[in-house]
Amino acid sequence: MSVCLGLFDSGVGGLTVLRSILHRHGPLPTVYLGDTARVPYGSRSPSEIRSIAAEVVAWLKVQKVSTVVMACNTTNALARDVAEGQAGVPVVGLIGAAAAMVRESRVGVLATPATVASGAYRESIEALNPGTMVVQQACPRFVPLIEAGDLSSPELRQSAINYLAPLLEASVESVILGCTHYPLLEPLLRSLLPPDVRLIDPAEAVARQLDALLGAPAPGRPDFPLSLGQTRLCVTADPDGFALRATPWLGGRPRVEAVTLR
Ligand code: DGL
């Protein structure tokens, strides 16, 4: 079977994972699904998230992907087993990969309410690094604002200040961006954190993890713009809005298809 990656997220967040993978591995046959009709996932119940994951992965399977990349921490936290059961092909997730990147003894995790409530990050980090102090913070305002195209308003900045306060109080040495939307806020978060606090983007570990499937990356690849030639971008609602929001991140306005999952 030739390689075709299937990535999914609730919206634009998973593009941060796609971007890391394409930066490292170059153009690849890829199907990306942004389930924009149901964003945000992170305020939904575990049973809703599990049935969404089953439906999305079933759709990717129909697209004949050879590997599923869960470009969404919320479904990774609550429905990894569902995705594995449904996919029939290898499934790559973010949370274990991110936990393996932790070297510090005090770690903050910013994530959606559902991911925080699941305790998946805490468990994975503690399993790999016993004795690590993990401070989790749910950030319910971030995804709706990012999906509305806001990366810098006073409201977003105030939310970020509030969400970072408990992490700063605990003197964390690193902060995991435990939702794939949050790397889009990296400049804002960086400006609010002491310079020695490391920001961890799990997507980097996912891209490295794919070396086993795709081989080691060619050196000297230009970072920008990304080559999307072999990527299908699909959404369940508002393809034009998605294309507009994705443009700065992808280095050009992409073609986006509207799809129905059922
Ligand atoms: N970007 C996803 C995540 O990594 C989902 C965010 C949401 O829809 O709430 O958790």
CSV table of N, CA and C and ligand atoms in Angstrom, one decimal, residues 8-17 32 35 38-44 49 70-77 94 110-115 121 139-140 142-144 147 177-183, ligand 1:
chain,number,residue,atom,x,y,z
A,8,PHE,N,-6.6,14.5,11.2
A,8,PHE,CA,-7.9,15.1,11.5
A,8,PHE,C,-7.8,16.0,12.8
A,9,ASP,N,-8.6,17.0,12.8
A,9,ASP,CA,-8.8,17.9,13.9
A,9,ASP,C,-10.2,18.5,13.8
A,10,SER,N,-10.6,19.3,14.8
A,10,SER,CA,-11.9,20.0,14.8
A,10,SER,C,-11.8,21.2,13.9
A,11,GLY,N,-10.6,21.7,13.5
A,11,GLY,CA,-10.6,22.9,12.7
A,11,GLY,C,-9.2,23.2,12.2
A,12,VAL,N,-8.7,24.4,12.4
A,12,VAL,CA,-7.4,24.8,11.8
A,12,VAL,C,-6.2,24.3,12.7
A,13,GLY,N,-6.5,23.8,13.9
A,13,GLY,CA,-5.4,23.5,14.8
A,13,GLY,C,-4.5,22.4,14.2
A,14,GLY,N,-5.1,21.4,13.6
A,14,GLY,CA,-4.3,20.2,13.1
A,14,GLY,C,-3.3,20.7,12.0
A,15,LEU,N,-3.6,21.9,11.4
A,15,LEU,CA,-2.6,22.3,10.4
A,15,LEU,C,-1.2,22.6,11.0
A,16,THR,N,-1.2,22.8,12.3
A,16,THR,CA,0.2,23.0,13.0
A,16,THR,C,0.9,21.6,12.9
A,17,VAL,N,0.1,20.5,13.0
A,17,VAL,CA,0.8,19.2,12.9
A,17,VAL,C,1.1,18.9,11.4
A,32,TYR,N,-6.4,15.9,4.9
A,32,TYR,CA,-6.6,16.6,6.2
A,32,TYR,C,-8.1,16.8,6.3
A,35,ASP,N,-13.0,19.2,11.1
A,35,ASP,CA,-14.4,19.0,11.4
A,35,ASP,C,-15.0,20.3,11.9
A,38,ARG,N,-18.3,21.0,13.9
A,38,ARG,CA,-18.5,20.6,15.3
A,38,ARG,C,-17.4,21.2,16.2
A,39,VAL,N,-16.6,22.1,15.7
A,39,VAL,CA,-15.6,22.7,16.5
A,39,VAL,C,-16.3,23.6,17.6
A,40,PRO,N,-16.0,23.7,18.8
A,40,PRO,CA,-14.8,23.0,19.4
A,40,PRO,C,-15.2,21.6,20.0
A,41,TYR,N,-14.2,20.7,19.9
A,41,TYR,CA,-14.4,19.4,20.5
A,41,TYR,C,-14.2,19.5,22.0
A,42,GLY,N,-13.4,20.4,22.4
A,42,GLY,CA,-12.9,20.4,23.8
A,42,GLY,C,-13.9,20.7,24.9
A,43,SER,N,-15.1,21.2,24.5
A,43,SER,CA,-16.1,21.4,25.5
A,43,SER,C,-17.2,20.4,25.5
A,44,ARG,N,-17.0,19.3,24.7
A,44,ARG,CA,-18.0,18.3,24.5
A,44,ARG,C,-17.7,17.1,25.6
A,49,ILE,N,-17.2,13.0,22.1
A,49,ILE,CA,-15.9,13.0,21.5
A,49,ILE,C,-15.6,11.6,20.9
A,70,MET,N,-3.6,11.5,14.6
A,70,MET,CA,-4.6,12.2,15.4
A,70,MET,C,-4.1,13.6,15.7
A,71,ALA,N,-4.4,14.6,14.8
A,71,ALA,CA,-3.8,15.9,14.9
A,71,ALA,C,-4.7,16.7,15.9
A,72,CYS,N,-5.2,16.1,16.9
A,72,CYS,CA,-6.1,16.7,17.9
A,72,CYS,C,-5.9,16.0,19.2
A,73,ASN,N,-5.5,16.7,20.2
A,73,ASN,CA,-5.2,16.1,21.5
A,73,ASN,C,-6.5,15.7,22.2
A,74,THR,N,-7.6,16.3,22.0
A,74,THR,CA,-8.8,16.0,22.7
A,74,THR,C,-9.3,14.6,22.3
A,75,THR,N,-9.3,14.3,21.0
A,75,THR,CA,-9.7,12.9,20.6
A,75,THR,C,-8.6,11.9,21.0
A,76,ASN,N,-7.3,12.4,21.0
A,76,ASN,CA,-6.2,11.5,21.4
A,76,ASN,C,-6.4,11.1,22.9
A,77,ALA,N,-6.8,12.1,23.7
A,77,ALA,CA,-7.0,11.9,25.2
A,77,ALA,C,-8.2,11.0,25.5
A,94,LEU,N,-0.4,12.3,19.7
A,94,LEU,CA,0.4,13.4,20.1
A,94,LEU,C,0.9,13.2,21.6
A,110,LEU,N,-1.1,23.2,28.9
A,110,LEU,CA,-2.3,24.0,28.4
A,110,LEU,C,-3.1,23.1,27.5
A,111,ALA,N,-4.4,22.9,27.7
A,111,ALA,CA,-5.1,22.0,26.9
A,111,ALA,C,-6.6,22.4,27.0
A,112,THR,N,-7.4,21.7,26.2
A,112,THR,CA,-8.9,21.9,26.2
A,112,THR,C,-9.4,21.4,27.6
A,113,PRO,N,-10.7,21.8,27.9
A,113,PRO,CA,-11.3,21.3,29.2
A,113,PRO,C,-11.4,19.8,29.2
A,114,ALA,N,-11.7,19.2,28.0
A,114,ALA,CA,-11.9,17.7,28.0
A,114,ALA,C,-10.6,17.0,28.1
A,115,THR,N,-9.5,17.5,27.5
A,115,THR,CA,-8.2,16.9,27.7
A,115,THR,C,-7.7,17.0,29.1
A,121,TYR,N,-2.6,13.7,29.8
A,121,TYR,CA,-1.2,14.3,29.8
A,121,TYR,C,-0.5,14.0,31.2
A,139,CYS,N,-8.1,25.8,28.9
A,139,CYS,CA,-8.2,27.1,28.2
A,139,CYS,C,-9.4,27.2,27.3
A,140,PRO,N,-10.6,27.2,27.8
A,140,PRO,CA,-11.8,27.1,27.0
A,140,PRO,C,-12.0,28.3,26.0
A,142,PHE,N,-9.6,29.8,24.2
A,142,PHE,CA,-8.6,29.8,23.1
A,142,PHE,C,-9.2,29.3,21.7
A,143,VAL,N,-9.8,28.1,21.7
A,143,VAL,CA,-10.1,27.6,20.4
A,143,VAL,C,-11.2,28.4,19.7
A,144,PRO,N,-12.3,28.8,20.4
A,144,PRO,CA,-13.3,29.6,19.7
A,144,PRO,C,-12.7,30.9,19.2
A,147,GLU,N,-10.5,30.1,16.1
A,147,GLU,CA,-11.3,29.7,14.9
A,147,GLU,C,-12.0,30.9,14.3
A,177,LEU,N,2.1,22.7,24.8
A,177,LEU,CA,1.0,23.2,24.0
A,177,LEU,C,0.1,22.0,23.7
A,178,GLY,N,-0.8,21.6,24.7
A,178,GLY,CA,-1.5,20.4,24.6
A,178,GLY,C,-2.8,20.4,23.8
A,179,CYS,N,-2.9,21.4,22.9
A,179,CYS,CA,-4.0,21.4,22.0
A,179,CYS,C,-3.3,21.9,20.7
A,180,THR,N,-3.7,21.3,19.6
A,180,THR,CA,-3.0,21.7,18.3
A,180,THR,C,-3.3,23.1,17.8
A,181,HIS,N,-4.3,23.7,18.4
A,181,HIS,CA,-4.5,25.1,18.0
A,181,HIS,C,-3.5,26.0,18.6
A,182,TYR,N,-2.9,25.6,19.8
A,182,TYR,CA,-2.2,26.6,20.6
A,182,TYR,C,-0.8,27.0,20.0
A,183,PRO,N,-0.2,26.2,19.2
A,183,PRO,CA,1.1,26.7,18.6
A,183,PRO,C,0.8,28.0,17.7
B,1,DGL,N1,-7.1,21.1,18.3
B,1,DGL,C1,-7.8,20.1,19.1
B,1,DGL,C2,-6.9,19.6,20.3
B,1,DGL,O1,-5.8,19.5,20.0
B,1,DGL,C3,-9.3,20.3,19.4
B,1,DGL,C4,-9.6,21.7,20.0
B,1,DGL,C5,-11.1,21.8,20.2
B,1,DGL,O2,-11.9,21.7,19.2
B,1,DGL,O3,-11.6,22.1,21.3
B,1,DGL,O4,-7.4,19.4,21.3
